[in-house]
Each structure stands twice: as structure tokens, then as C-alpha cells.
Coordinates of C-alpha atoms and ligand atoms in Angstrom, one line a residue:
X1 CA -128.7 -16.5 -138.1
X2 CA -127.3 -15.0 -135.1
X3 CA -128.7 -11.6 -134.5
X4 CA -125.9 -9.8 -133.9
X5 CA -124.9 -10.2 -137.3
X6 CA -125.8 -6.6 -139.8
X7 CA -129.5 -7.9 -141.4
X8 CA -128.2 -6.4 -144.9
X9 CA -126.4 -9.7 -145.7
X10 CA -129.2 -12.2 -144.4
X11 CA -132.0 -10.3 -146.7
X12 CA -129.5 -10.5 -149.7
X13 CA -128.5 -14.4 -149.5
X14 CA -132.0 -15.2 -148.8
X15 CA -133.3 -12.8 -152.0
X16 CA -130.4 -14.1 -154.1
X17 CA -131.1 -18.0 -153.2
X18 CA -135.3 -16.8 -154.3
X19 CA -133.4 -15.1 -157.4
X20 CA -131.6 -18.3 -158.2
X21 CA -134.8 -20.6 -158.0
X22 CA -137.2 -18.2 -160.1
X23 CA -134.0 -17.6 -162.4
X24 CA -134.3 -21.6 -163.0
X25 CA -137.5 -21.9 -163.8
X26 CA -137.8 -18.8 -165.7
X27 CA -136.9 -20.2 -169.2
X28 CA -139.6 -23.5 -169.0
X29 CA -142.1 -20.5 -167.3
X30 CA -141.3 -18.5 -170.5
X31 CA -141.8 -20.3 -173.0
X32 CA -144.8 -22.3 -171.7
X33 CA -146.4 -18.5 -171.3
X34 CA -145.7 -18.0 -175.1
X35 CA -146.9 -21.4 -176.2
X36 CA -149.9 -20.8 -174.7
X37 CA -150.3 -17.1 -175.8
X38 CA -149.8 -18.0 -179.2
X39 CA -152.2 -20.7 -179.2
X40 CA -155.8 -20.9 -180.5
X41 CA -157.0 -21.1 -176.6
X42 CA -160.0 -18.9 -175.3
X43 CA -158.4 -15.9 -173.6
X44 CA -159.9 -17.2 -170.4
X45 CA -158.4 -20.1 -170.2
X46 CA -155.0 -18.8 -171.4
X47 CA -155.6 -15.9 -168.4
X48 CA -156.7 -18.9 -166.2
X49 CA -153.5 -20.8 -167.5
X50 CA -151.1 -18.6 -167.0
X51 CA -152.0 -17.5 -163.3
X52 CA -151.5 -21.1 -162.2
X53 CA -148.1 -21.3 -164.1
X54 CA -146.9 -18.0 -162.5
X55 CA -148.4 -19.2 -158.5
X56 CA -146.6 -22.3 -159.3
X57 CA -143.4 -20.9 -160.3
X58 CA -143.4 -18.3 -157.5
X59 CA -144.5 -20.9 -155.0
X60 CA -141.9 -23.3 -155.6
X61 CA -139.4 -20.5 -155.8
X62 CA -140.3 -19.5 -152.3
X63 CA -140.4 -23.1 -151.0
X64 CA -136.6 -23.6 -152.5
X65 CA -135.5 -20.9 -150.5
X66 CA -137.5 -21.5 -147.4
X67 CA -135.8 -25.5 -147.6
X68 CA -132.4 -23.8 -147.3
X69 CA -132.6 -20.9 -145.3
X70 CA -134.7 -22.9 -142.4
X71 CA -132.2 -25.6 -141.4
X72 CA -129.3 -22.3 -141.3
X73 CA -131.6 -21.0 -139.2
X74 CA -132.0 -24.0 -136.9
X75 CA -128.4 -24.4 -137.0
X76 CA -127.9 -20.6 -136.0
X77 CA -130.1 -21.2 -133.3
X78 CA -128.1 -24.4 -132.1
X79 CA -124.7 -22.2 -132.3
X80 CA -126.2 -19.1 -130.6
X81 CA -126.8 -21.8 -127.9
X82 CA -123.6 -22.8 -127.4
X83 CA -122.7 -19.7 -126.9
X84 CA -124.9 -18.7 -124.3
X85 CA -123.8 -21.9 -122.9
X86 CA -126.7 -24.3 -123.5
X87 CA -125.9 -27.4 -124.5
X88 CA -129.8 -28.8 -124.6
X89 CA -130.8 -28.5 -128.1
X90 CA -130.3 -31.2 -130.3
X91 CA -130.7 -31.2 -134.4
X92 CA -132.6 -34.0 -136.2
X93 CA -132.3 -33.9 -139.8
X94 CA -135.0 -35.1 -142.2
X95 CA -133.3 -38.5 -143.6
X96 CA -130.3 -40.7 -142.6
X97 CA -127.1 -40.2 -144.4
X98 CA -127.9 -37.1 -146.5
X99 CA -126.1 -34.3 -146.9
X100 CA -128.5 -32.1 -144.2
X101 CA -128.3 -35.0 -141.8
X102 CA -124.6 -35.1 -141.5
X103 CA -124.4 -31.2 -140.8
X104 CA -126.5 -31.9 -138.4
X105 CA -125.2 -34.9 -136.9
X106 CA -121.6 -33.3 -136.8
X107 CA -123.3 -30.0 -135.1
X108 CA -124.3 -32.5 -132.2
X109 CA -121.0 -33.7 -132.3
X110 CA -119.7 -30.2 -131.7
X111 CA -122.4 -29.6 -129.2
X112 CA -121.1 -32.9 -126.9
X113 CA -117.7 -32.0 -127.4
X114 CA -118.2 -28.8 -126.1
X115 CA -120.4 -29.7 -123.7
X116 CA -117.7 -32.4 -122.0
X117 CA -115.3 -29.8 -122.2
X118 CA -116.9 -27.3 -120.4
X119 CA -118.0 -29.8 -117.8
X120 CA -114.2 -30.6 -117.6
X121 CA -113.2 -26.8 -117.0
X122 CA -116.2 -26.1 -114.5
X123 CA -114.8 -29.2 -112.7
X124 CA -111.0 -28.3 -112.7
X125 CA -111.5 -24.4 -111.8
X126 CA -113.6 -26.2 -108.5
X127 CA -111.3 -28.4 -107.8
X128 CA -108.3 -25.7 -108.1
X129 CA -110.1 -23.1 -105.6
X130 CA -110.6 -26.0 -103.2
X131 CA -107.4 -26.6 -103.5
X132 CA -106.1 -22.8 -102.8
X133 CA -108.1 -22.5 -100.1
X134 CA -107.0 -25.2 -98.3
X135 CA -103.6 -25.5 -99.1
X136 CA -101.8 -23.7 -96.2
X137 CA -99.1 -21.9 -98.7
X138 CA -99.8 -18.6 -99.4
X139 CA -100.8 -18.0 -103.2
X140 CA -101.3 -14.3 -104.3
X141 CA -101.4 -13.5 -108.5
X142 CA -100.6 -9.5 -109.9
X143 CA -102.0 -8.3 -112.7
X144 CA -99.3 -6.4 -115.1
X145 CA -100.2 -3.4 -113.3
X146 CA -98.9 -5.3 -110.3
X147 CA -102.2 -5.3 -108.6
X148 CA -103.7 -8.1 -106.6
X149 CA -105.9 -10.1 -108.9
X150 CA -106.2 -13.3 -106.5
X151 CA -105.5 -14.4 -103.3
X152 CA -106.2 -17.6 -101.1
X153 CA -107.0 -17.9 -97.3
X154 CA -103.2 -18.5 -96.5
X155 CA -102.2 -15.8 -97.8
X156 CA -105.0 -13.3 -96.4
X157 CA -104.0 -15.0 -93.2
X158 CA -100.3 -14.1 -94.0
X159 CA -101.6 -10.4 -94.1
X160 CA -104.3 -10.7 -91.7
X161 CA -106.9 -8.9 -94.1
X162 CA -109.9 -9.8 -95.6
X163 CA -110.1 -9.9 -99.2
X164 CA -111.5 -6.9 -99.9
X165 CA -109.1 -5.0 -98.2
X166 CA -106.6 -6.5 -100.9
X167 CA -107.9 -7.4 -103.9
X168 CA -106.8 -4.3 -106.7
X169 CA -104.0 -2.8 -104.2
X170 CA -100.6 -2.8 -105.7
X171 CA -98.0 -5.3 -104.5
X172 CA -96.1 -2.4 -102.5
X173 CA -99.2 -1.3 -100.6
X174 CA -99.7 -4.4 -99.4
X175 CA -95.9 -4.7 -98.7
X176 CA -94.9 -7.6 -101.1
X177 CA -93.0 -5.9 -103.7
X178 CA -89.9 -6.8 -102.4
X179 CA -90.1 -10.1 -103.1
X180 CA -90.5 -9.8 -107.2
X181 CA -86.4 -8.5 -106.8
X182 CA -83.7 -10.9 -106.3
X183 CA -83.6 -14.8 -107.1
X184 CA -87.2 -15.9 -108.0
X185 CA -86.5 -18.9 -105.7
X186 CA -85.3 -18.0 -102.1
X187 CA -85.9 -18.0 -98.2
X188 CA -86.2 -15.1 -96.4
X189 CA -86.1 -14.5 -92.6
X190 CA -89.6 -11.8 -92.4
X191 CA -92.2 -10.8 -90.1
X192 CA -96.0 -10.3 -91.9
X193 CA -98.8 -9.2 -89.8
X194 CA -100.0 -12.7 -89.9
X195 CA -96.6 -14.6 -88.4
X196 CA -93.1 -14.2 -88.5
X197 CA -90.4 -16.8 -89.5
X198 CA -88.8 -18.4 -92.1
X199 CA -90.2 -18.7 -95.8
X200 CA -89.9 -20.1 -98.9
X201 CA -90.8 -17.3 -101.7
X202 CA -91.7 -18.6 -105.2
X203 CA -92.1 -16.0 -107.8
X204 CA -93.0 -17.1 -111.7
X205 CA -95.1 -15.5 -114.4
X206 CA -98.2 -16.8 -116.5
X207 CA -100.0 -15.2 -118.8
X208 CA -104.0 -14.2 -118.6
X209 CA -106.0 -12.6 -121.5
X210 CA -102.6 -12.4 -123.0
X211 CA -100.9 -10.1 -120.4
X212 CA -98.3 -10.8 -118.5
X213 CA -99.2 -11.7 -114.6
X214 CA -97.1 -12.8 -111.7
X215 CA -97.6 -15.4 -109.3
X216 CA -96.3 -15.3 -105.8
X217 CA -95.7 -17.9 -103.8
X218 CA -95.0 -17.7 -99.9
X219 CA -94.7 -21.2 -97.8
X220 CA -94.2 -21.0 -94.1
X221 CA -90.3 -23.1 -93.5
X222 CA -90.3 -22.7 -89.8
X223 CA -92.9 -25.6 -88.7
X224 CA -90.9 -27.7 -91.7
X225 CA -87.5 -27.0 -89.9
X226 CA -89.0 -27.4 -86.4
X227 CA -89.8 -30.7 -87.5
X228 CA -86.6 -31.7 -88.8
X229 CA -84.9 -30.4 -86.0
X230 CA -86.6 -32.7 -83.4
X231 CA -86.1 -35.2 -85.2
X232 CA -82.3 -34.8 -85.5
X233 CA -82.4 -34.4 -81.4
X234 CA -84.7 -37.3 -81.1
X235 CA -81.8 -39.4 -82.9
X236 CA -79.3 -37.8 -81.5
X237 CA -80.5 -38.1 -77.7
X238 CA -81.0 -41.7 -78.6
X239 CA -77.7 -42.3 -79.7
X240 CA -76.2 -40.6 -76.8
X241 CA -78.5 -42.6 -74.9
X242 CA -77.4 -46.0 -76.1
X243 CA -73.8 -45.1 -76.7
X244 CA -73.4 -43.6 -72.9
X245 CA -75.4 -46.4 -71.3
X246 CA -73.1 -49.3 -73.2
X247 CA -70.2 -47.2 -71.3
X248 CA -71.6 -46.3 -68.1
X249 CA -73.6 -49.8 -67.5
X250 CA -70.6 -51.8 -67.2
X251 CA -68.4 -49.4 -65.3
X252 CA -71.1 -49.2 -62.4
X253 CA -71.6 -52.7 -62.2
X254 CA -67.7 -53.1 -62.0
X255 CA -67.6 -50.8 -59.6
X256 CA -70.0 -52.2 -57.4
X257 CA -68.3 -55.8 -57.3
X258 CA -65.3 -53.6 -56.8
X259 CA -66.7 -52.3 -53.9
X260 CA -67.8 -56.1 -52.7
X261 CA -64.6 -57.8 -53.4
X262 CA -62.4 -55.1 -51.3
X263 CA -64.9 -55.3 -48.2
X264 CA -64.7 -58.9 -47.6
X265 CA -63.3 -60.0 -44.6
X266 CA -60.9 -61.8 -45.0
X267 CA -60.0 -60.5 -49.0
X268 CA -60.3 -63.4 -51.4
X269 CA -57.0 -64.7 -52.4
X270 CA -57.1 -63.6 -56.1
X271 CA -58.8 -59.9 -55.2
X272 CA -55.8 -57.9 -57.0
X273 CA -56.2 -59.8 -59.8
X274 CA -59.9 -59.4 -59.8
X275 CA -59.3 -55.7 -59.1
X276 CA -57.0 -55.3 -61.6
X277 CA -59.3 -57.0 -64.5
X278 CA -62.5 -54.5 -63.2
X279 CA -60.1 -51.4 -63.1
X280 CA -58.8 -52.3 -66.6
X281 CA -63.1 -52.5 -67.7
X282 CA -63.3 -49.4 -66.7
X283 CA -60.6 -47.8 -68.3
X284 CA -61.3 -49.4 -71.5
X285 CA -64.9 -48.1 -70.9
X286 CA -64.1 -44.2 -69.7
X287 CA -61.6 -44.3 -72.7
X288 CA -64.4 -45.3 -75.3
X289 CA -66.4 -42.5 -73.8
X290 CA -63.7 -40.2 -74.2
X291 CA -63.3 -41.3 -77.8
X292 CA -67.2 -40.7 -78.8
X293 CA -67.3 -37.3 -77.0
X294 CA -64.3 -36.1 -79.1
X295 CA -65.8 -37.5 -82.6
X296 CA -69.2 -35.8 -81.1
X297 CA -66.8 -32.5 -80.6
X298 CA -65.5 -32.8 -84.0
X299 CA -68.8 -33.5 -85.7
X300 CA -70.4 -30.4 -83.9
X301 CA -67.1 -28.1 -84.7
X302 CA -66.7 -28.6 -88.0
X303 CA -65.6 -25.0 -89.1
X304 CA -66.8 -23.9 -92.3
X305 CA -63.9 -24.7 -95.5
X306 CA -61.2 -22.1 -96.3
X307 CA -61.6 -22.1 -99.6
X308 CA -58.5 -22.2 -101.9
X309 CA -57.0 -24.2 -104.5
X310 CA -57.0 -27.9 -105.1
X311 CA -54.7 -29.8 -107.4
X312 CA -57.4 -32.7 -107.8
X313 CA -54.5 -35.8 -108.9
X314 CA -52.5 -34.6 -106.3
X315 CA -55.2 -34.5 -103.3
X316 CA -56.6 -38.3 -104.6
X317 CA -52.7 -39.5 -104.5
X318 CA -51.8 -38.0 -100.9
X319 CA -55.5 -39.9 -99.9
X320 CA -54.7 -43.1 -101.4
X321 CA -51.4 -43.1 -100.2
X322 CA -52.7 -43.7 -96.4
X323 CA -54.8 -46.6 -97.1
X324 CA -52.8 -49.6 -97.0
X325 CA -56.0 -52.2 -96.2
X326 CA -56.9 -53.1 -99.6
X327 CA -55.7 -52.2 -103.1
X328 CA -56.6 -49.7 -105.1
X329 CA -57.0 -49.0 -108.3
X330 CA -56.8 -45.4 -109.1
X331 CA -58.4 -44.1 -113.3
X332 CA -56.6 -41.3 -113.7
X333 CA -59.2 -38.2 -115.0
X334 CA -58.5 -35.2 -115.7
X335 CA -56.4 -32.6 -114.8
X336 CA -57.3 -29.8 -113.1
X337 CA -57.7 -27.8 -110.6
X338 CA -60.9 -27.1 -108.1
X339 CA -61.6 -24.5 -105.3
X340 CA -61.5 -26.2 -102.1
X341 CA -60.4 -26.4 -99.0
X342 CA -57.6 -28.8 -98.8
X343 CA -57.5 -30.1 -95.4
X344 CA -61.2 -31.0 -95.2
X345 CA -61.3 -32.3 -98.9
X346 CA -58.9 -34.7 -97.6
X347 CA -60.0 -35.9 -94.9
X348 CA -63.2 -36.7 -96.6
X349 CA -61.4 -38.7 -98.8
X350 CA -59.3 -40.3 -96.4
X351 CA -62.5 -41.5 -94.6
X352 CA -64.7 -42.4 -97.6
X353 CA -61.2 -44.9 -98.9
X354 CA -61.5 -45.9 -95.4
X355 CA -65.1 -47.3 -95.2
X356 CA -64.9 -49.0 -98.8
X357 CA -61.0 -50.3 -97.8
X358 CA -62.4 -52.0 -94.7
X359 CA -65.9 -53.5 -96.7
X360 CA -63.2 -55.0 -99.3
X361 CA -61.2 -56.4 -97.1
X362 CA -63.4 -58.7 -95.7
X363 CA -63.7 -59.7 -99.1
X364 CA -60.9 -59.7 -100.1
X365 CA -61.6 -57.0 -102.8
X366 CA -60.6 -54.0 -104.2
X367 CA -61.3 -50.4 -104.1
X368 CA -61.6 -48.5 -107.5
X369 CA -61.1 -44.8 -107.4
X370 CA -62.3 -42.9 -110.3
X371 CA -63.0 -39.2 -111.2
X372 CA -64.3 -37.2 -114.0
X373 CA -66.4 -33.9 -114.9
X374 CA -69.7 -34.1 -115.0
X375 CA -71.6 -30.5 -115.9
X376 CA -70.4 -27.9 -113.3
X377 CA -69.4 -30.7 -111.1
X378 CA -66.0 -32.5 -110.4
X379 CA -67.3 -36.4 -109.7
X380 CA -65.1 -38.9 -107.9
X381 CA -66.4 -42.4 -107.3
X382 CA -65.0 -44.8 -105.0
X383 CA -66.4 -48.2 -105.6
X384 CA -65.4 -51.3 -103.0
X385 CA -66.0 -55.0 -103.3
X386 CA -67.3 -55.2 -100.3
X387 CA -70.7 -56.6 -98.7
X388 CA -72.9 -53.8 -99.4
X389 CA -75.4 -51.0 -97.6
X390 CA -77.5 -53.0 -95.5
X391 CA -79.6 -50.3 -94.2
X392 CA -79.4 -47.7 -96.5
X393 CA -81.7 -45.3 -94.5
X394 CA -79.6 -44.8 -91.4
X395 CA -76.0 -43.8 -93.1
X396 CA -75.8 -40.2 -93.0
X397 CA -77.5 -40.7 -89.1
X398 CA -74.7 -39.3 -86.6
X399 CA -73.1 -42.3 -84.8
X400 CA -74.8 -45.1 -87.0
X401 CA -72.1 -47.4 -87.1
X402 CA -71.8 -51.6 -87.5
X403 CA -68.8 -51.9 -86.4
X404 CA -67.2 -52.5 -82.7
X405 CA -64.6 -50.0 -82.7
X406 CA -66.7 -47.5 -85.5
X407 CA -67.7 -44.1 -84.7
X408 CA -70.7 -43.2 -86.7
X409 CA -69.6 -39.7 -87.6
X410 CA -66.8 -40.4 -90.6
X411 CA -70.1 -40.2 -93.7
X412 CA -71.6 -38.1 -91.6
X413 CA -68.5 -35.4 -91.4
X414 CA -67.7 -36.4 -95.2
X415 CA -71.3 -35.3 -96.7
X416 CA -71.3 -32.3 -93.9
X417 CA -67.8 -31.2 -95.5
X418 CA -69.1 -31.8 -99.2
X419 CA -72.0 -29.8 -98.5
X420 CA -70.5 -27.0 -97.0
X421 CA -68.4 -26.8 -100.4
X422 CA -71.5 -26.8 -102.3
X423 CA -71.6 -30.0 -103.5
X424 CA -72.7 -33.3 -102.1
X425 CA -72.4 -37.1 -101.1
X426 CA -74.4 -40.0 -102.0
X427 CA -73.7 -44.1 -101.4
X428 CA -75.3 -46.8 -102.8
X429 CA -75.0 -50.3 -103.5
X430 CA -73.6 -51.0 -106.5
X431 CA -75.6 -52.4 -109.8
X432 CA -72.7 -54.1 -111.3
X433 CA -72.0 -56.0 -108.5
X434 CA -72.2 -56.5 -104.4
X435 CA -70.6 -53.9 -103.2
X436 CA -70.8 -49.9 -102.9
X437 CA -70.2 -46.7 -104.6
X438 CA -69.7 -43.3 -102.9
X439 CA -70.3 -40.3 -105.4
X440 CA -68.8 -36.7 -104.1
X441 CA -69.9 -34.3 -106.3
X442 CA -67.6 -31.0 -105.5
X443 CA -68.3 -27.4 -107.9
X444 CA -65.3 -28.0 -110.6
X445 CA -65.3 -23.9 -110.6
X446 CA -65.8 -20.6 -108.2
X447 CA -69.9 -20.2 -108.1
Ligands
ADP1 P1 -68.0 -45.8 -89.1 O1 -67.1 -46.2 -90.3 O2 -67.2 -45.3 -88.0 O3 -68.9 -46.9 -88.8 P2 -69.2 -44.1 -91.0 O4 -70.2 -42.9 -90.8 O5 -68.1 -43.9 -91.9 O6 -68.8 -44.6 -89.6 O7 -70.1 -45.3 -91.6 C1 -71.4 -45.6 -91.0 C2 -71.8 -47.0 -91.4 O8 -72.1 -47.0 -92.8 C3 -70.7 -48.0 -91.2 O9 -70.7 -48.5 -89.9 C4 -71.2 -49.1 -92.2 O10 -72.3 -49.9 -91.7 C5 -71.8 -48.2 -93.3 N1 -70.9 -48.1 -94.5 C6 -70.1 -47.0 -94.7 N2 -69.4 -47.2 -95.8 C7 -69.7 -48.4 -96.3 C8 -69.3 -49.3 -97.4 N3 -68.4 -48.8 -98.3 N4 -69.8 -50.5 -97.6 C9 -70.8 -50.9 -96.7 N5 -71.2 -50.2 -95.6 C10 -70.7 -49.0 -95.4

């Protein structure tokens, strides 16, 4: 039994269980002593007699009591094992299928069990400080005292200590506290004694022995931004790039015939003609360039919306009005009434219609225009006919366009517009059929 357990309990099962078995023989003991006392045997052998009865009697007494007390013991042993962690000691009881057996057999059961469980946790707390140290987010936990319990190597980097130096300071000494005020979920512009930047902060709480702790997350933004930053230049230089050379290509090599045709000596008979058809190139040309420097303008001056009110029937009716290229069909939703800025929320609409007008009409097709509320969110679909997305992954790129006289920016201004109203645009083909569906999804209320 385990030894921690008070010994006055253990010495009164174990007398009771002797109790019990010399209580059971006690009565055939009894009256075989009176039998044989009040019999005409010697006194000798009645003496003799009745010491063997009584050794007997207490002998099997004793061995019924040692037959249940050992295997409690063995299993005692076997759970005091566990505890301590070993997992090496197997039970074997005495015969298949009886009742001592399958004690046994479900003790080594346990003892697998536990064994494979244990194996599991020893792996996944390895695994999970591997993980925290390498992971290049800082990760710090606080204790309910709001003292540092744990803390990886990002974030003793982030604080350019060594562990010891921070382990059981409070979160202000260590100058985090400011971060479990405000929005658990927010970036903040800060300088650490590690680095300074941009960061994602992550608060949350767990619990740990049954008391509250907090876990603090910090993640470095500015390499992620960096990132996405030169990638946006390395698209846009490349569109600039193409868009200028298709402009300025042409109009030097007009330019240099140009230059050939007027020098000749005498002039070719049809020169003004020629002239005229080169000059007219390169006005066609400089105007183009004109036209994609004042979409670029317009794309990089978008001012942010003057929010007011928007009569949403009215707005989609004033949109449809100016599309004249294909029909469409306008389900009337609700109505109501949305903070917006009117200006840009029309001229996102104006350009979405646009882009599923002109897909239908090469079909054909029509444009269905459709809005409801979904949530917090006013939704208005417009669904074309049309051929579909080809290339789904370059939309929302500035200046993507497929067609000859497109300018790349309208989706581009649209979602940057729907955005900066807090909501958002999405296109996709349709499931239904070819064609595709632009979702805006605009706040229905003030935020
Ligand atoms: P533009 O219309 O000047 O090309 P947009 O930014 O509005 O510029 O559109 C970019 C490109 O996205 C279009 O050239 C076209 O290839 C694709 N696109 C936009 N809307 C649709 C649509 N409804 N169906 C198919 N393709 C579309």
C-alpha cells in the first residue's frame, strides 16, 4: 500500500480480513475441540489433537489473509510506480481469466495507457519549445501577478536581455504593460531595445494550475510590409515600364523616318502625306501617355471619403442610369440608408457596371444588379454574362487591363474606395454560369 497512506487502516483491514478467516473456521474448530474433549481419547492424544487443529486453523487463517493482502500490495507497488513515473513493472497474475488476473491485466492496461500518454506530452512540450525558440515572434506569458513566467529567444532579443534578467519581473518593469490596455489585437508603431518598427501585438489569456495567465504576443510587421511594398514597385515599375515603352517605341521610330523622309533630296512626292500619317502616330501615342499618367494621378490621389449619407436605391439608380451597353436588371433590396461618401461610392459603381456591361456585351448578356444585408454589411452583387476572369490573380494589379483602350486602374480604384469605407471588393467567376460576380461589401451602419 502506498506509504504515505496513515498505517492505522492497513493494520485494521489486514487484522479484520485474519478476523474474518479465523471467524469462519471457528464454529467446525469448536466443535471438533468438544467432540474430541468429550470423547473417551487418552488425554495425550486429545492434547496432541487439538494443537494440530488450532496450528491448522491459525495457519490457514494467516495464509487467507496473506493471499489477499499480497497481490494489493503488488498492485500498490505497481501504482506507486506510476507515480514516480516508471512505467517498467508489469503484473502477472497466477491463472488466465480469473478474477486476480483481470485486475491485473487491466493495471497493465492503465500502465501502457499512461505510459503512451506521457510519451505523447514529453514529445509535444519538445516539440512546442523548439518551436518558441525558433519562431521569430516574440512570445512572453504573465503569471496573475503579472510577472514573466516564460519567454522565448525572440522576445529576449526584442528586450535585448538574457533570461534571467526577466523571468519574475512584472510586465511594467520590463516595459510591456501597456500593451494588456486597449484592443487585444493591434499594431503599434514602438521602439524596444532590441529594434524599432512596426508590430503586430497579440494579447489572450489561458489558464495554468487554475489561475488566470496572459499571453503576449509581439511579431515584427515592418520586414512583412517591406516586402509587400517592393513588390507593389516591382509591379508597378514594370507596368510603367511596358506601358511607357508601347508609347515611346513607336514615336521615336516615327520620328526618325520623320527625320529621313524630310532630308531627302529631292522630297519624295507623297512626303506630306507620309508626314502627316507619322505626326498623327505620335499624337495618338503622346495622347495615350497623357491618358495613363492621369488614371496613374487619379489612382495615387485618391483622397480619403467624406463620409455622409447614402440613400442606397437611389445611388444604384443614378449608376445604372449611365450604362447604356447592356441591360440590366436591377432586384430591388432594401431600403435604407448607409454612411458613405457619395461621390466615390458612385463612381465605384459606375466602373464595376462598366466592366460587367462591356464582358456582356460581347455576349450579348445581361447584367444583374442585386443588393441585400448581410450581418453589419450592406452587399450589392453585380453579376454579367460575360466570358469570365481569366486570370484571376492579376485583377486588383494597377494597370492590369485586356483590353486596347483599358486602363487597368477602374477595380483597382473601386476596391481602394471600398476599402477606405471599411468594407471591401471581391470578383469571381460565377458557379451558376460563365460569367462574373463582383461583391462590395460597404458597413450598413456608423462603426
Ligand atoms: P479596365 O477595365 O480598364 O481594363 P479594370 O481594373 O476595371 O480596368 O479591369 C481590369 C481587368 O479585369 C480587365 O481588363 C478585365 O480583364 C478584367 N475584368 C474586370 N471586370 C471583369 C468582368 N466583369 N468580367 C471579366 N473580366 C473582367
Amino acid at each position: 500500500m502506498n506509504s504515505r497512506e496513515p498505517a492505522e487502516p492497513r493494520i485494521a483491514f489486514e487484522t479484520r480480513i485474519t478476523l474474518f478467516a479465523l471467524a469462519a473456521g471457528a464454529p467446525a474448530v469448536a466443535a471438533t475441540l468438544s467432540l474430541l474433549w468429550t470423547s473417551s481419547q487418552t488425554a495425550r492424544w486429545q492434547w496432541t489433537l487439538s494443537a494440530a487443529i488450532l496450528i491448522c486453523w491459525i495457519g490457514f487463517a494467516l495464509a487467507a489473509r496473506n493471499r489477499l493482502i499480497r497481490p494489493l500490495q503488488t498492485l500498490s507497488n505497481l501504482l506507486s510506480a506510476l507515480h514516480e513515473g516508471d512505467f517498467s513493472i508489469r503484473l502477472r497474475g497466477s491463472k488466465r481469466g480469473d478474477a486476480l488476473d483481470d485486475v491485473f491485466r487491466e493495471a497493465n492496461t492503465l500502465s501502457d495507457t499512461l505510459h503512451a500518454q506521457r510519451l505523447g506530452a514529453v514529445e509535444a512540450t519538445a516539440l512546442l519549445r523548439t518551436v518558441m525558440a525558433e519562431i521569430d515572434v516574440a512570445v512572453f506569458t504573465f503569471d496573475d501577478e503579472a510577472r514573466l513566467r516564460l519567454v522565448n529567444r525572440a522576445g529576449e532579443q526584442l528586450l535585448a536581455s538574457a533570461p534571467e534578467a526577466l523571468l519574475g519581473r512584472t510586465a511594467a518593469e520590463i516595459g510591456l504593460a501597456e500593451f494588456f490596455e486597449g484592443s487585444p489585437h493591434r499594431t503599434s508603431e514602438r521602439a524596444f531595445p532590441g529594434g524599432s518598427g512596426r508590430w503586430g501585438i497579440r494579447v489572450s489569456t489561458f489558464r495554468e494550475d487554475g489561475r488566470p495567465h496572459r499571453l503576449l504576443v509581439i511579431e515584427d510587421l515592418t520586414r512583412a510590409l517591406r516586402e509587400e511594398e517592393l513588390q507593389a514597385w516591382k509591379r508597378l515599375v514594370r507596368v510603367l515600364g511596358h506601358e511607357l515603352n508601347n508609347s515611346l517605341a513607336p514615336i521615336r521610330s516615327i520620328a526618325g523616318s520623320l527625320a529621313k523622309l524630310v532630308e531627302r533630296d529631292p522630297l519624295a512626292e507623297d512626303w506630306r502625306d507620309d508626314t502627316l500619317r507619322g505626326l498623327n502616330v505620335i499624337e495618338s501615342r503622346s495622347e495615350s501617355l497623357t491618358r495613363f499618367l492621369e488614371s496613374y494621378a487619379r489612382l495615387a490621389k485618391l483622397p480619403p471619403p467624406r463620409i455622409g449619407t447614402v440613400e442606397v436605391a437611389q445611388w444604384i439608380r443614378h449608376a445604372t442610369l449611365l450604362e447604356n451597353r447592356a441591360p440590366i436588371d436591377v432586384a430591388a433590396g432594401p431600403e435604407l440608408k448607409i454612411p458613405g461618401d457619395g461621390d466615390q461610392l458612385e463612381q465605384l459603381l459606375i466602373n464595376l457596371l462598366a466592366n460587367a456591361a462591356e464582358a456582356s456585351a460581347e455576349s450579348g448578356g445581361r447584367v444583374e444588379l442585386s443588393w441585400h444585408i448581410h450581418g453589419p454589411w450592406l452587399e450589392v452583387s453585380v453579376r454579367d454574362e460575360g466570358p469570365g476572369i481569366a486570370n484571376p490573380a492579376n485583377l486588383f494589379v494597377p494597370f492590369f487591363t485586356t483590353k486596347p483602350r483599358g486602363s487597368g486602374i477602374g477595380l483597382v480604384l473601386c476596391r481602394q474606395i471600398a476599402e477606405g469605407h471599411g468594407g471591401g471588393l471581391t470578383l469571381e467567376n460565377r458557379v451558376d454560369r460563365a460569367g462574373a460576380e463582383a461583391v462590395l461589401r460597404i458597413p450598413a451602419a456608423r462603426r
